[in-house]
Coordinates of C-alpha atoms in Angstrom, one line a residue:
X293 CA 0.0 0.0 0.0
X294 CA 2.8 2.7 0.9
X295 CA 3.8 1.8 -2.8
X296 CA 0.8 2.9 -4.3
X297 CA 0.7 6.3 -2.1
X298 CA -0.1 9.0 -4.5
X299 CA 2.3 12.3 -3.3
X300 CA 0.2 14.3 -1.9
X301 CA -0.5 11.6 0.5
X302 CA 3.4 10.7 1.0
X303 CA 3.5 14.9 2.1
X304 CA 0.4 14.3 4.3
X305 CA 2.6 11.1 6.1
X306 CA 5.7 13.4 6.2
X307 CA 3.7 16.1 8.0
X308 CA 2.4 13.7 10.4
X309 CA 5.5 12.0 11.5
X310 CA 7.1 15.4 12.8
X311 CA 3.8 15.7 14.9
X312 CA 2.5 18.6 12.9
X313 CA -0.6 19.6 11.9
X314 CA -1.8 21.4 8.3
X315 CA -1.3 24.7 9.6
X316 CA 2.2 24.0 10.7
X317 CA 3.1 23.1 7.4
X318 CA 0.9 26.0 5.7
X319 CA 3.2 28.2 8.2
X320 CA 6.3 26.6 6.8
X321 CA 6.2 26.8 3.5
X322 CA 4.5 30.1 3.4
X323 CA 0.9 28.9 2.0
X324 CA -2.6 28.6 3.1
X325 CA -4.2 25.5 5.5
X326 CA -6.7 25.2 1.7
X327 CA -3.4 25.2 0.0
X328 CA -2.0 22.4 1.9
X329 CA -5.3 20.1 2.3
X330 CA -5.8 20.6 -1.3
X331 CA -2.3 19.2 -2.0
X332 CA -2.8 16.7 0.3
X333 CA -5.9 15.2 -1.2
X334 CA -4.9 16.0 -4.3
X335 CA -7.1 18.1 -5.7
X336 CA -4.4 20.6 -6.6
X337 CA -1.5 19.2 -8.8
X338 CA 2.2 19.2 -7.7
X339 CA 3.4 20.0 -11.4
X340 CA 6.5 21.9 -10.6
X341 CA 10.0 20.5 -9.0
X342 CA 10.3 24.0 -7.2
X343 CA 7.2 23.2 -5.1
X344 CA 8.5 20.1 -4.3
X345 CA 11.8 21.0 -3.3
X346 CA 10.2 23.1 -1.4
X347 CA 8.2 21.2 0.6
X348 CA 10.7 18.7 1.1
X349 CA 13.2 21.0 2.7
X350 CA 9.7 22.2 5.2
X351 CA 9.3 18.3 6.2
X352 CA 13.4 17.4 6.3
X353 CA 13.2 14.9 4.2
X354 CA 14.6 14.0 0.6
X355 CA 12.6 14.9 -2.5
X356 CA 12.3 10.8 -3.5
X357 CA 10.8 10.2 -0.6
X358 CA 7.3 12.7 -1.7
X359 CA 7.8 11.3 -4.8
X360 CA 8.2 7.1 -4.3
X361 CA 10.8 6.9 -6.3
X362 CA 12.3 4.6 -7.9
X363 CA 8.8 3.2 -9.8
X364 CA 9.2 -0.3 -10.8
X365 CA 7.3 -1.6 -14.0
X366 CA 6.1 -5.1 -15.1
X367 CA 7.9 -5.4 -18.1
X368 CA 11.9 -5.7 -18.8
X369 CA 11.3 -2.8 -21.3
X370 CA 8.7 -0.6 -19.6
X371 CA 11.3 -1.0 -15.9
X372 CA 13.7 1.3 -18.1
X373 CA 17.0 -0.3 -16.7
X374 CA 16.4 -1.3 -13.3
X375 CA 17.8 -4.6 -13.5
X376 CA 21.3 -3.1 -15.0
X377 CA 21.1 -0.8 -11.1
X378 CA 23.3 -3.7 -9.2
X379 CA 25.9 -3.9 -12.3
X380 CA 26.0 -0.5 -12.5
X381 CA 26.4 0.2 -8.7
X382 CA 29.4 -2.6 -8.8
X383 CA 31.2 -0.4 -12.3
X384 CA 31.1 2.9 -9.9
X385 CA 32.2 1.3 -6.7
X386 CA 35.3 -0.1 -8.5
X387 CA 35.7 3.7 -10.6
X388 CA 35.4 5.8 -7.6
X389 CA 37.6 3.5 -5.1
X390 CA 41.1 3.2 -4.6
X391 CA 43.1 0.8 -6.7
X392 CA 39.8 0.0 -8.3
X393 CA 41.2 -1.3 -11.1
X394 CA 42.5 -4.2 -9.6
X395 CA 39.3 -5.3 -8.7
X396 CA 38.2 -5.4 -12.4
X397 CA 39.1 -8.9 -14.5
X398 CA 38.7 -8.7 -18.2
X399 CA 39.1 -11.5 -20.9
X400 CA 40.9 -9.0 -23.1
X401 CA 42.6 -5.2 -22.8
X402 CA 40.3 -2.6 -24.6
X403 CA 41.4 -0.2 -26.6
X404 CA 40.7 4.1 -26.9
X405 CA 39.5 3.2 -30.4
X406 CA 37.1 0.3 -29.5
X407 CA 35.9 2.3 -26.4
X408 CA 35.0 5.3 -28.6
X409 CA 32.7 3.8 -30.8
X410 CA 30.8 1.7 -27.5
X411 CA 30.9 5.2 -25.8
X412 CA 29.4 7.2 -28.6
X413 CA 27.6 4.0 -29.2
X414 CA 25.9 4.4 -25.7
X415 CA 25.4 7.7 -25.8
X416 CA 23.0 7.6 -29.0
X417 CA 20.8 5.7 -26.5
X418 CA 21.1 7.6 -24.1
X419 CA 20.1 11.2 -25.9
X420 CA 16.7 8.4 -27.7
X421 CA 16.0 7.7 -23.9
X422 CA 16.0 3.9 -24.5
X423 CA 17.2 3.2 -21.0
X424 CA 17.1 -0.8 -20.9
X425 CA 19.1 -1.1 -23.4
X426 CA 21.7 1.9 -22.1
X427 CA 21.6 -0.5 -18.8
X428 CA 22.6 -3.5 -21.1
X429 CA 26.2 -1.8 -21.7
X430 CA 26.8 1.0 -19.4
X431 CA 28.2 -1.0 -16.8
X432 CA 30.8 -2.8 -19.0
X433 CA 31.7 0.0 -20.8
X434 CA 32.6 1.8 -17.1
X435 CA 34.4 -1.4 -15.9
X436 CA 36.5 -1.5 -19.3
X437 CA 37.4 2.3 -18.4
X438 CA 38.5 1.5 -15.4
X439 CA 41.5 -0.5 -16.3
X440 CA 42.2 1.4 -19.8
X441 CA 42.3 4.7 -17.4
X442 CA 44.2 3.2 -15.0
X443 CA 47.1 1.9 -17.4
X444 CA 47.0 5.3 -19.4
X445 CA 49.9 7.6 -19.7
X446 CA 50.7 10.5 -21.8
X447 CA 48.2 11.9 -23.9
X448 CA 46.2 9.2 -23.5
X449 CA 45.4 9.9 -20.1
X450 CA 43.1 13.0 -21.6
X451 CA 41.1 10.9 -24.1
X452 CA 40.7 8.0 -21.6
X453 CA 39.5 10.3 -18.9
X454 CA 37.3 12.2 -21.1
X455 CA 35.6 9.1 -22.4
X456 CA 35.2 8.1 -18.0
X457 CA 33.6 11.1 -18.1
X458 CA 31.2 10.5 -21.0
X459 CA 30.3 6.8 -19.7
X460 CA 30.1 8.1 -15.9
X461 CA 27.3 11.0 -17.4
X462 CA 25.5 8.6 -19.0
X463 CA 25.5 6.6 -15.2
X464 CA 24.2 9.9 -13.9
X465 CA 21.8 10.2 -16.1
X466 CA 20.3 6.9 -15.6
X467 CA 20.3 6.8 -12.1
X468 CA 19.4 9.8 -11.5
X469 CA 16.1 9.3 -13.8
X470 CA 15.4 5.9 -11.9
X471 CA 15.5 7.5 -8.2
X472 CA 19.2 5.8 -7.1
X473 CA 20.2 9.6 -6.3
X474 CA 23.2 7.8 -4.6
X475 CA 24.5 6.2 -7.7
X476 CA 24.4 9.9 -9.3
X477 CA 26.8 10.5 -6.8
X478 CA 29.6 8.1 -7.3
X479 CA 28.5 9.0 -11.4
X480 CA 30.0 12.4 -10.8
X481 CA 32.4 11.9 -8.5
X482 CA 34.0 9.9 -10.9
X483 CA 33.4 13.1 -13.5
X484 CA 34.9 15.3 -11.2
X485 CA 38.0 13.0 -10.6
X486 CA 38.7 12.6 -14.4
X487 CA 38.4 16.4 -15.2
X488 CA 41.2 16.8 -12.5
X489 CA 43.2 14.2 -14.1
X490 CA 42.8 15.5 -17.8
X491 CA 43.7 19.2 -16.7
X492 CA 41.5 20.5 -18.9
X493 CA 38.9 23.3 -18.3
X494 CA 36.6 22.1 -20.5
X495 CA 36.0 18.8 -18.9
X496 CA 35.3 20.4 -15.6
X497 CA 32.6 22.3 -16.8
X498 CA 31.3 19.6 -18.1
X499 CA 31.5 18.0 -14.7
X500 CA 30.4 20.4 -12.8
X501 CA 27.4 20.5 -14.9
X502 CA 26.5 17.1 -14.1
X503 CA 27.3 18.3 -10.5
X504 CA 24.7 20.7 -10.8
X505 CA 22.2 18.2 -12.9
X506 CA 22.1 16.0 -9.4
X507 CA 21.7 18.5 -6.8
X508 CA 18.4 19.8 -8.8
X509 CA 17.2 16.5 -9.3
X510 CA 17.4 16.2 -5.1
X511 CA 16.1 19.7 -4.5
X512 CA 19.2 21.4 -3.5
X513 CA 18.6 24.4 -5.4
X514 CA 21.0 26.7 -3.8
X515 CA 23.7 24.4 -4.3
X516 CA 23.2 23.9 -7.9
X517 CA 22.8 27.9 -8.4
X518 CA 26.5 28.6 -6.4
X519 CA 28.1 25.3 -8.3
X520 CA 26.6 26.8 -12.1
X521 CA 28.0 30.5 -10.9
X522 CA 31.5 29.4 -9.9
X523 CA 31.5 27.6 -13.0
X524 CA 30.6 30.3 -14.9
X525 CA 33.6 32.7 -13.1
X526 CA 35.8 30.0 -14.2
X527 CA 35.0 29.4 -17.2
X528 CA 35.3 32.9 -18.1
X529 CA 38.7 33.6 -18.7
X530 CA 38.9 31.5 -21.2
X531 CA 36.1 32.2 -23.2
X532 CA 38.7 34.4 -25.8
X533 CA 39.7 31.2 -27.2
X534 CA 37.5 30.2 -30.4
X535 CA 36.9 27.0 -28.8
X536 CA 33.1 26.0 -29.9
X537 CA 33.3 23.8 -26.7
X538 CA 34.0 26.6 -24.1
X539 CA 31.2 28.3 -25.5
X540 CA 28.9 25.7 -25.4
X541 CA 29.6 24.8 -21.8
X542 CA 29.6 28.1 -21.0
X543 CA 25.9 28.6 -22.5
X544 CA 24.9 25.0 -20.9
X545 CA 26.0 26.5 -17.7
X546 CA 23.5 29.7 -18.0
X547 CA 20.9 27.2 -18.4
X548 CA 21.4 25.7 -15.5
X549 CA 21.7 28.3 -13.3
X550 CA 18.5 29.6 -15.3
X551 CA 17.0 26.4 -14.1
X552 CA 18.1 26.8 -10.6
X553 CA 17.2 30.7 -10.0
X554 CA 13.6 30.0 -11.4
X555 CA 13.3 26.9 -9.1
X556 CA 14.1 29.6 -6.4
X557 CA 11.3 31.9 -8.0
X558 CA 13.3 34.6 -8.7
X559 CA 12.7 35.5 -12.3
X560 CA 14.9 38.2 -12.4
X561 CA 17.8 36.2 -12.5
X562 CA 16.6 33.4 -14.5
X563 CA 15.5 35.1 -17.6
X564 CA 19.2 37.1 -17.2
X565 CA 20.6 33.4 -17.6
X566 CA 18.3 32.6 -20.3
X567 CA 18.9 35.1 -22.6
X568 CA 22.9 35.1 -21.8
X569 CA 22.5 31.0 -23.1
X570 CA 19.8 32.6 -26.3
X571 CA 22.7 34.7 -27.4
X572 CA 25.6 31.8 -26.8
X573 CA 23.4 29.7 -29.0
X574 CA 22.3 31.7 -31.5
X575 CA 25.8 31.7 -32.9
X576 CA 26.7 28.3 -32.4
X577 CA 25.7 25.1 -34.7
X578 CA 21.9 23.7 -34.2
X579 CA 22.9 20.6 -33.8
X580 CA 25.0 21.3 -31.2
X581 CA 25.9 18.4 -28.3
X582 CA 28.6 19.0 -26.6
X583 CA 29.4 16.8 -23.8
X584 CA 25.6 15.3 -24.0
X585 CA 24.6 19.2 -23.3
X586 CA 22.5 19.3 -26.5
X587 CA 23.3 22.7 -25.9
X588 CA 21.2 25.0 -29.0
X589 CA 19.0 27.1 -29.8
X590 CA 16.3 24.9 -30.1
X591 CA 16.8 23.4 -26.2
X592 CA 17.8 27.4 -25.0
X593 CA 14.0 27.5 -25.8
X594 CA 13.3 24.2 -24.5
X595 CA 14.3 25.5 -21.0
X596 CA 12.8 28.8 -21.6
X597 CA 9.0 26.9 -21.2
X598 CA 10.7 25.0 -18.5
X599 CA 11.6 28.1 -16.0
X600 CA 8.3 30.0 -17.2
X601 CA 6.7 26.8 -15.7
X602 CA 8.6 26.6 -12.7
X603 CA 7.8 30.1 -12.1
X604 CA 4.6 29.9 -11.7
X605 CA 3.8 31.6 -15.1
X606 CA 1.6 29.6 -17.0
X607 CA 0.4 31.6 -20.2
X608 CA 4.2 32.3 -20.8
X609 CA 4.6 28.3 -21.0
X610 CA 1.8 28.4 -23.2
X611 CA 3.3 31.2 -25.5
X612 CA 7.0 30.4 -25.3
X613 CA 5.9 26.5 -26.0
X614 CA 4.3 27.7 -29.4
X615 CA 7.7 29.0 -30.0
X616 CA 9.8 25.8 -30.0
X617 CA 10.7 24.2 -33.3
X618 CA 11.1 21.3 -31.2
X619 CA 11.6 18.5 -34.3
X620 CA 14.4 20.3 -35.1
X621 CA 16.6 18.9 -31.4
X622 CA 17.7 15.2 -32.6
X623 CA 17.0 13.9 -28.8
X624 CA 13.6 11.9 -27.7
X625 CA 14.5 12.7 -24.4
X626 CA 14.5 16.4 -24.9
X627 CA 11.5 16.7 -27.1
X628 CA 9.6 14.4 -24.2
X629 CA 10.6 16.7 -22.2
X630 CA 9.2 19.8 -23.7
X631 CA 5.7 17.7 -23.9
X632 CA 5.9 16.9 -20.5
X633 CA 6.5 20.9 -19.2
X634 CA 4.2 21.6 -22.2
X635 CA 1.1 19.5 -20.4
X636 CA 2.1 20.7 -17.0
X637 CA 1.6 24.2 -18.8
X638 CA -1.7 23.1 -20.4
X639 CA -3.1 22.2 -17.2
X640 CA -2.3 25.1 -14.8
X641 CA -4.4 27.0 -18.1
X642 CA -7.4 24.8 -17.3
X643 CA -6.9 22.9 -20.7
X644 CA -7.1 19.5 -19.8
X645 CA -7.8 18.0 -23.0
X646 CA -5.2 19.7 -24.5
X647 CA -3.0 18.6 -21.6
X648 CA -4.1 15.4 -22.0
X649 CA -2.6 15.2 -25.6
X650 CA 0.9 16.8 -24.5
X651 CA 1.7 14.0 -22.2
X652 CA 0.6 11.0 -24.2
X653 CA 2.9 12.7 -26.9
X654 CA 5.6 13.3 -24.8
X655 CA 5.3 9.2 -23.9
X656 CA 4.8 8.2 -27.3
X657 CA 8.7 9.8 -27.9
X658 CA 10.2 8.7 -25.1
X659 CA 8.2 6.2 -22.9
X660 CA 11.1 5.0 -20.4
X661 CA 11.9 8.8 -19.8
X662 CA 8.1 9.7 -19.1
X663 CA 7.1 7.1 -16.7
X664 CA 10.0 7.4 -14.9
X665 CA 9.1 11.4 -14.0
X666 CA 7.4 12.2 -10.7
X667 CA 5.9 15.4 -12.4
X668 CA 5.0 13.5 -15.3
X669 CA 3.2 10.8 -12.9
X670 CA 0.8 13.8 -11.0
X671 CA 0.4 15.3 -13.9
X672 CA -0.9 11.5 -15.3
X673 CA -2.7 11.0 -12.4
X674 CA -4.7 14.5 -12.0
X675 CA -5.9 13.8 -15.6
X676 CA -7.4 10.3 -14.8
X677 CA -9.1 12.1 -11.9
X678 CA -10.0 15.2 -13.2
X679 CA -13.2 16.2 -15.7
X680 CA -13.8 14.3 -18.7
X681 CA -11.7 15.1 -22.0
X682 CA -11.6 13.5 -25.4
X683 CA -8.3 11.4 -24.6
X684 CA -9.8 9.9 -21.3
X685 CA -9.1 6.2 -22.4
X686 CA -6.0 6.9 -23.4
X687 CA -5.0 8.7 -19.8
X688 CA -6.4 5.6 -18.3
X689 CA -4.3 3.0 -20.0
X690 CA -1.1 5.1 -19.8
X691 CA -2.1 5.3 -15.4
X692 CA -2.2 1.7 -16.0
X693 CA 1.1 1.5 -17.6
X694 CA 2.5 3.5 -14.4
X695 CA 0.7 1.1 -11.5
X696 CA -0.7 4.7 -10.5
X697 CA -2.9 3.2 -7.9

């Protein structure tokens, strides 16, 4: 049964264990008692990660634990890499440890050239948000790393780490997504490590961006803002060079500190991030991906829907959402994405129909990466309970697809 507890209830249960009442946590978190009972009950949606942070940090506890994560699913394909978790714990305890390497037995020596093609490889799943089968290499691929980074020297201690790097994001990522916040961890501690070890500015941006990626996926918003703005004061010394990659990191980096400030409801400083990243982009390729950024114009807009929506601005998501060219990003996961804050959008507007259509497209594009989103989940969930709409049946079957009660 505590499986099956929808969030507002897991809130109610977190209220109740530190002995207080509605009012205590309508006091908290700076709301009304109707606010509160509404969310409670849920009859008023939790459709933004700001509110949730939020009343997580009220209660003391961690964001997973208001949102249930991680969801398991009946199917291999539908439990979006949940059996490759214990391999892919084992690959990061042995990268992040020690004399890891060691520890790591292999029929055969890789080499940068074979690991380059698995890596990129991977990371073509990865962006198409086909998560069972990332799961199905991932954990090799690290465990190969290990020993190729471990007998490196030279200059091919760079390209080795870099590629740790790559395959340690990709481990983020994943667990992250899944709910093993933990794992995300030792995934970019492992980042942060092979920066240091490469000596190269560019790859600690990159880590550090991942840095930031976890602490907003656990709430820790003024974390992530300080990490993306000492990021940004180091990264810009060296934006004189012509380096496309600097660029992009440093526009990535804007966008997540965008992400963080509106999260923090202050829209001053988020739509000074966004339009710092707008301009970056504008003069960089569309296509661009740097270190599995996909940092462009197309997903500078992308995240321009997603601040209006954390902000509390609904018809800006609505008229920044008609903006987006959004075939034109070659990821699944980030046009699922912009469906996903698209319906959350839709239904702070009252549109539920239309709502209703923007999150069965956004799980039509990427299935694993949608039912694998607590905001996605309410937002599937308020539509099966709400008024009737034209894609009713469909809301239905999807809840079913989720186990949502």
């Amino acid at each position: 049964m505590v499986a099956n507890l929808s969030t507002g209830q897991r809130v109610a249960r977190a209220r109740r264990r530190l002995g207080w009442d509605q009012a205590a946590l309508a006091a908290a978190v700076d709301r009304s008692v109707s606010w509160v009972s509404k969310i409670e009950t849920g009859r008023l949606p939790l459709d933004r990660m700001s509110v949730l942070g939020q009343l997580a940090e009220a209660l003391g506890v961690e964001v997973i634990e208001l949102t249930g994560q991680p969801y398991r699913h009946e199917s291999a394909d539908l439990d979006s890499g949940h059996a490759a978790i214990p391999g892919l714990r084992l690959a990061l305890q042995q990268a992040t440890m020690p004399g890891g390497a060691a520890l790591v037995n292999l029929p055969a020596f890789p080499t940068l050239l074979d690991l380059t093609a698995r890596v990129e490889a991977a990371e073509a799943l990865r962006q198409d948000a086909k998560f069972t089968a990332l799961g199905d290499v991932l954990p090799q691929i690290i465990q190969d790393l290990i020993v190729v980074c471990d007998a490196a020297g030279g200059d091919d201690v760079r390209e080795a780490e870099e590629l740790m790097l790559r395959a340690s994001h990709m481990a983020r990522v994943s667990s992250n997504l899944l709910g093993h916040h933990d794992l995300g961890w030792s995934a970019v501690q492992r980042e942060l490590v092979a920066a240091e070890r490469a000596e190269s500015p560019i790859l600690q941006a990159a880590a550090r961006w991942d840095l930031c990626g976890v602490w907003l996926h656990e709430g820790e918003l003024s974390a992530a803002r300080d990490i993306a703005l000492r990021t940004l004061n180091d990264l810009e010394p060296h934006l004189g060079s012509a380096n496309e990659g600097l660029q992009s990191m440093w526009g990535a980096m804007h966008l997540r500190a965008a992400v963080a400030w509106s999260r923090l409801w202050d829209r001053r400083e988020a739509e000074a991030h966004l339009a710092e990243a707008r301009r970056v982009a504008a003069g960089l390729a569309l296509d661009g991906n740097v270190f599995q950024t996909q940092f462009n114009a197309v997903n500078a807009e992308i995240h321009s829907v997603e601040i209006s929506l954390e902000l509390g601005h609904p018809r800006d998501v609505l008229s920044r959402a008609g903006l987006v060219d959004v075939l034109r990003i070659a990821s699944a996961e980030r046009q699922s994405h912009f469906w996903v804050c698209t319906a959350a959008g839709r239904m702070m507007n009252g549109k539920e129909g239309e709502a209703a259509d923007a999150i069965l497209r956004a799980d039509g594009i990427a299935p694993q990466h949608v039912r694998n989103r607590p905001i996605a989940r309410n937002l599937v969930e308020d539509l099966r309970s709400g008024s009737k709409h034209a894609q009713a049946e469909g809301i239905t079957r999807l809840a079913g697809r989720m186990k949502l009660g």
